[in-house]
Amino acid sequence: QQPVQSPQAVILREGEDAVINCSSSKALYSVHWYRQKHGEAPVFLMILLKGGEQMRHEKISASFNEKKQQSSLYLTASQLSYSGTYFCGTETQPKTGQNFVFGPGTRLSVLP
Amino acid sequence: DVKVTQSSRYLVKRTGEKVFLECVQDMDHENMFWYRQDPGLGLRLIYFSYDVKMKEKGDIPEGYSVSREKKERFSLILESASTNQTSMYLCASRPLGGSSYNEQFFGPGTRLTVL
């Protein structure tokens, strides 16, 4: 079952902060975050593992609440280069591919 | 750098044609994936392969088949293309171990239009 992402879209001014949420109805082993810029392939940002620590990629960080099966992506002091669509992907078991499911995506636009 | 290549960036086919989409990765990854990407729906898994000649259906396998005769190559086949298969198709690979084992590496995508 596809995870739910919110919001669907967000528009920011450069320097502002944003939070993107990803939630699942299933017990998760991991949550992955990818960013896709217009016309390009998705690129891996980070992974949150069950029982693991909060992760960070440049000024982007993420957390995983195992009790709620929810992950949040925090974009701090947004830059123009952060624009794109952010996808979360979830796994219920490690090291298999079939149970990996992407969310519908959140479109982020950062304006000057 | 890991490289995943897809045979075409853009493809136009007619209804009923047999269509082959090819994907090649150069990092000896065990897992390979075919996704379909449509606006508002994200990336939906069509098929997954965890080894040569091994495949598993994803969420939307109807109308598609796959072939993996060699480890580096994973092909998606539309036996009889239909207009509702017009979409962006993305291939990805992923290692089973190593420091980057969690990451999927994507190809540039093939935008298929079926007329």
GROMACS .gro file of C-alpha atoms in nm:
model
  227
    1GLN     CA    1   0.000   0.000   0.000
    2GLN     CA    2   0.137   0.338  -0.104
    3PRO     CA    3   0.249   0.571   0.180
    4VAL     CA    4   0.074   0.904   0.216
    5GLN     CA    5   0.270   1.225   0.169
    6SER     CA    6   0.171   1.573   0.281
    7PRO     CA    7   0.153   1.838   0.165
    8GLN     CA    8   0.107   1.765  -0.205
    9ALA     CA    9   0.284   2.087  -0.295
   10VAL     CA   10   0.457   2.375  -0.119
   11ILE     CA   11   0.594   2.707  -0.234
   12LEU     CA   12   0.869   2.878  -0.037
   13ARG     CA   13   1.086   3.184  -0.054
   14GLU     CA   14   1.460   3.126  -0.044
   15GLY     CA   15   1.572   3.095   0.318
   16GLU     CA   16   1.241   2.965   0.451
   17ASP     CA   17   1.190   2.627   0.614
   18ALA     CA   18   0.959   2.342   0.514
   19VAL     CA   19   0.848   2.006   0.646
   20ILE     CA   20   0.731   1.714   0.432
   21ASN     CA   21   0.558   1.420   0.595
   22CYS     CA   22   0.529   1.056   0.495
   23SER     CA   23   0.308   0.806   0.674
   24SER     CA   24   0.223   0.442   0.633
   25SER     CA   25  -0.043   0.207   0.765
   26LYS     CA   26   0.213  -0.076   0.784
   27ALA     CA   27   0.493  -0.144   1.031
   28LEU     CA   28   0.803  -0.015   0.859
   29TYR     CA   29   1.163  -0.128   0.858
   30SER     CA   30   1.290   0.179   0.675
   31VAL     CA   31   1.192   0.504   0.509
   32HIS     CA   32   1.390   0.639   0.214
   33TRP     CA   33   1.384   0.992   0.076
   34TYR     CA   34   1.455   1.086  -0.286
   35ARG     CA   35   1.449   1.415  -0.473
   36GLN     CA   36   1.368   1.446  -0.840
   37LYS     CA   37   1.441   1.766  -1.027
   38HIS     CA   38   1.240   1.847  -1.336
   39GLY     CA   39   1.346   1.631  -1.629
   40GLU     CA   40   1.594   1.432  -1.423
   41ALA     CA   41   1.603   1.094  -1.250
   42PRO     CA   42   1.528   1.066  -0.876
   43VAL     CA   43   1.833   1.094  -0.654
   44PHE     CA   44   1.871   0.930  -0.313
   45LEU     CA   45   1.890   1.169  -0.017
   46MET     CA   46   1.888   0.951   0.292
   47ILE     CA   47   1.742   0.650   0.470
   48LEU     CA   48   1.584   0.624   0.813
   49LEU     CA   49   1.606   0.281   0.969
   50LYS     CA   50   1.391   0.136   1.243
   51GLY     CA   51   1.572   0.205   1.567
   52GLY     CA   52   1.818   0.431   1.389
   53GLU     CA   53   1.919   0.790   1.431
   54GLN     CA   54   1.794   1.103   1.266
   55MET     CA   55   1.978   1.150   0.938
   56ARG     CA   56   2.107   1.455   0.760
   57HIS     CA   57   2.199   1.554   0.405
   58GLU     CA   58   2.346   1.904   0.386
   59LYS     CA   59   2.077   2.127   0.540
   60ILE     CA   60   1.809   1.862   0.499
   61SER     CA   61   1.735   1.633   0.790
   62ALA     CA   62   1.477   1.365   0.856
   63SER     CA   63   1.327   1.171   1.143
   64PHE     CA   64   1.135   0.847   1.178
   65ASN     CA   65   0.865   0.797   1.439
   66GLU     CA   66   0.831   0.420   1.471
   67LYS     CA   67   0.521   0.438   1.688
   68LYS     CA   68   0.332   0.641   1.429
   69GLN     CA   69   0.502   0.484   1.123
   70GLN     CA   70   0.570   0.835   1.008
   71SER     CA   71   0.875   1.013   0.873
   72SER     CA   72   0.931   1.384   0.834
   73LEU     CA   73   1.178   1.560   0.606
   74TYR     CA   74   1.299   1.899   0.730
   75LEU     CA   75   1.437   2.150   0.481
   76THR     CA   76   1.612   2.433   0.663
   77ALA     CA   77   1.697   2.769   0.505
   78SER     CA   78   1.577   2.653   0.163
   79GLN     CA   79   1.793   2.717  -0.139
   80LEU     CA   80   1.682   2.750  -0.499
   81SER     CA   81   1.849   2.415  -0.566
   82TYR     CA   82   1.603   2.243  -0.332
   83SER     CA   83   1.322   2.280  -0.584
   84GLY     CA   84   1.189   1.950  -0.711
   85THR     CA   85   0.961   1.666  -0.617
   86TYR     CA   86   1.037   1.476  -0.299
   87PHE     CA   87   0.939   1.113  -0.273
   88CYS     CA   88   0.942   0.892   0.030
   89GLY     CA   89   0.981   0.518  -0.016
   90THR     CA   90   0.900   0.260   0.247
   91GLU     CA   91   1.010  -0.095   0.319
   92THR     CA   92   0.857  -0.342   0.560
   93GLN     CA   93   1.153  -0.583   0.540
   94PRO     CA   94   1.523  -0.529   0.476
   95LYS     CA   95   1.712  -0.616   0.161
   96THR     CA   96   1.421  -0.712  -0.058
   97GLY     CA   97   1.276  -0.517  -0.344
   98GLN     CA   98   0.920  -0.628  -0.378
   99ASN     CA   99   0.792  -0.456  -0.067
  100PHE     CA  100   0.949  -0.120  -0.152
  101VAL     CA  101   0.676   0.137  -0.224
  102PHE     CA  102   0.710   0.503  -0.320
  103GLY     CA  103   0.471   0.774  -0.210
  104PRO     CA  104   0.299   1.006  -0.461
  105GLY     CA  105   0.549   1.286  -0.408
  106THR     CA  106   0.554   1.643  -0.275
  107ARG     CA  107   0.636   1.920  -0.519
  108LEU     CA  108   0.857   2.187  -0.364
  109SER     CA  109   0.914   2.521  -0.535
  110VAL     CA  110   1.168   2.762  -0.390
  111LEU     CA  111   1.138   3.116  -0.523
  112PRO     CA  112   1.406   3.390  -0.503
  113ASP     CA  113   3.013   0.646  -1.047
  114VAL     CA  114   2.725   0.407  -1.084
  115LYS     CA  115   2.566   0.433  -1.421
  116VAL     CA  116   2.222   0.313  -1.523
  117THR     CA  117   2.138   0.364  -1.887
  118GLN     CA  118   1.812   0.322  -2.074
  119SER     CA  119   1.794   0.254  -2.444
  120SER     CA  120   1.580   0.553  -2.541
  121ARG     CA  121   1.482   0.887  -2.385
  122TYR     CA  122   1.175   0.922  -2.604
  123LEU     CA  123   0.977   0.655  -2.786
  124VAL     CA  124   0.660   0.674  -2.994
  125LYS     CA  125   0.475   0.353  -3.079
  126ARG     CA  126   0.138   0.255  -3.220
  127THR     CA  127  -0.135   0.063  -3.041
  128GLY     CA  128  -0.077  -0.310  -3.065
  129GLU     CA  129   0.297  -0.290  -3.127
  130LYS     CA  130   0.542  -0.492  -2.919
  131VAL     CA  131   0.772  -0.258  -2.731
  132PHE     CA  132   1.106  -0.331  -2.570
  133LEU     CA  133   1.262  -0.100  -2.312
  134GLU     CA  134   1.619  -0.184  -2.221
  135CYS     CA  135   1.808  -0.100  -1.905
  136VAL     CA  136   2.177  -0.162  -1.836
  137GLN     CA  137   2.370  -0.102  -1.514
  138ASP     CA  138   2.747  -0.117  -1.479
  139MET     CA  139   2.792  -0.180  -1.105
  140ASP     CA  140   2.714  -0.550  -1.075
  141HIS     CA  141   2.399  -0.481  -0.871
  142GLU     CA  142   2.180  -0.775  -0.783
  143ASN     CA  143   1.847  -0.593  -0.772
  144MET     CA  144   1.689  -0.417  -1.067
  145PHE     CA  145   1.352  -0.246  -1.091
  146TRP     CA  146   1.113  -0.111  -1.349
  147TYR     CA  147   0.886   0.175  -1.242
  148ARG     CA  148   0.618   0.371  -1.415
  149GLN     CA  149   0.583   0.739  -1.324
  150ASP     CA  150   0.259   0.930  -1.377
  151PRO     CA  151   0.165   1.275  -1.240
  152GLY     CA  152   0.018   1.257  -0.893
  153LEU     CA  153   0.082   0.884  -0.860
  154GLY     CA  154   0.453   0.881  -0.790
  155LEU     CA  155   0.665   0.587  -0.898
  156ARG     CA  156   0.479   0.258  -0.918
  157LEU     CA  157   0.668  -0.069  -0.932
  158ILE     CA  158   0.598  -0.283  -1.238
  159TYR     CA  159   0.850  -0.563  -1.191
  160PHE     CA  160   1.151  -0.637  -0.977
  161SER     CA  161   1.440  -0.877  -1.035
  162TYR     CA  162   1.673  -0.998  -0.760
  163ASP     CA  163   1.896  -1.215  -0.977
  164VAL     CA  164   1.949  -1.340  -1.330
  165LYS     CA  165   1.632  -1.505  -1.462
  166MET     CA  166   1.451  -1.422  -1.135
  167LYS     CA  167   1.162  -1.179  -1.126
  168GLU     CA  168   0.877  -1.072  -0.903
  169LYS     CA  169   0.562  -0.883  -0.991
  170GLY     CA  170   0.525  -0.537  -0.852
  171ASP     CA  171   0.208  -0.337  -0.798
  172ILE     CA  172   0.107  -0.294  -1.164
  173PRO     CA  173   0.241  -0.585  -1.374
  174GLU     CA  174  -0.063  -0.623  -1.600
  175GLY     CA  175   0.025  -0.573  -1.965
  176TYR     CA  176   0.399  -0.599  -1.902
  177SER     CA  177   0.661  -0.871  -1.890
  178VAL     CA  178   1.034  -0.862  -1.815
  179SER     CA  179   1.351  -1.044  -1.901
  180ARG     CA  180   1.682  -1.067  -1.720
  181GLU     CA  181   1.919  -1.295  -1.905
  182LYS     CA  182   2.234  -1.118  -1.785
  183LYS     CA  183   2.299  -0.954  -1.451
  184GLU     CA  184   2.358  -0.610  -1.597
  185ARG     CA  185   2.054  -0.598  -1.825
  186PHE     CA  186   1.685  -0.582  -1.737
  187SER     CA  187   1.430  -0.549  -2.015
  188LEU     CA  188   1.068  -0.438  -1.994
  189ILE     CA  189   0.835  -0.570  -2.263
  190LEU     CA  190   0.495  -0.441  -2.361
  191GLU     CA  191   0.349  -0.732  -2.555
  192SER     CA  192   0.076  -0.524  -2.718
  193ALA     CA  193   0.106  -0.155  -2.642
  194SER     CA  194  -0.207   0.036  -2.547
  195THR     CA  195  -0.270   0.408  -2.509
  196ASN     CA  196  -0.302   0.375  -2.130
  197GLN     CA  197   0.062   0.266  -2.121
  198THR     CA  198   0.172   0.611  -2.231
  199SER     CA  199   0.398   0.714  -1.944
  200MET     CA  200   0.750   0.775  -1.817
  201TYR     CA  201   0.934   0.450  -1.745
  202LEU     CA  202   1.223   0.448  -1.501
  203CYS     CA  203   1.471   0.170  -1.441
  204ALA     CA  204   1.671   0.143  -1.119
  205SER     CA  205   1.934  -0.085  -0.969
  206ARG     CA  206   2.038  -0.151  -0.612
  207PRO     CA  207   2.316  -0.355  -0.456
  208LEU     CA  208   2.242  -0.617  -0.193
  209GLY     CA  209   2.540  -0.527   0.023
  210GLY     CA  210   2.813  -0.272   0.072
  211SER     CA  211   2.801   0.084   0.196
  212SER     CA  212   2.541   0.195  -0.055
  213TYR     CA  213   2.315  -0.105  -0.032
  214ASN     CA  214   2.009   0.096   0.057
  215GLU     CA  215   2.024   0.332  -0.237
  216GLN     CA  216   1.846   0.283  -0.565
  217PHE     CA  217   2.026   0.428  -0.866
  218PHE     CA  218   1.795   0.545  -1.140
  219GLY     CA  219   1.834   0.568  -1.514
  220PRO     CA  220   1.730   0.884  -1.702
  221GLY     CA  221   1.389   0.743  -1.797
  222THR     CA  222   1.209   0.665  -2.121
  223ARG     CA  223   0.905   0.871  -2.210
  224LEU     CA  224   0.682   0.637  -2.408
  225THR     CA  225   0.390   0.763  -2.612
  226VAL     CA  226   0.146   0.509  -2.755
  227LEU     CA  227  -0.073   0.643  -3.035
   0.00000   0.00000   0.00000
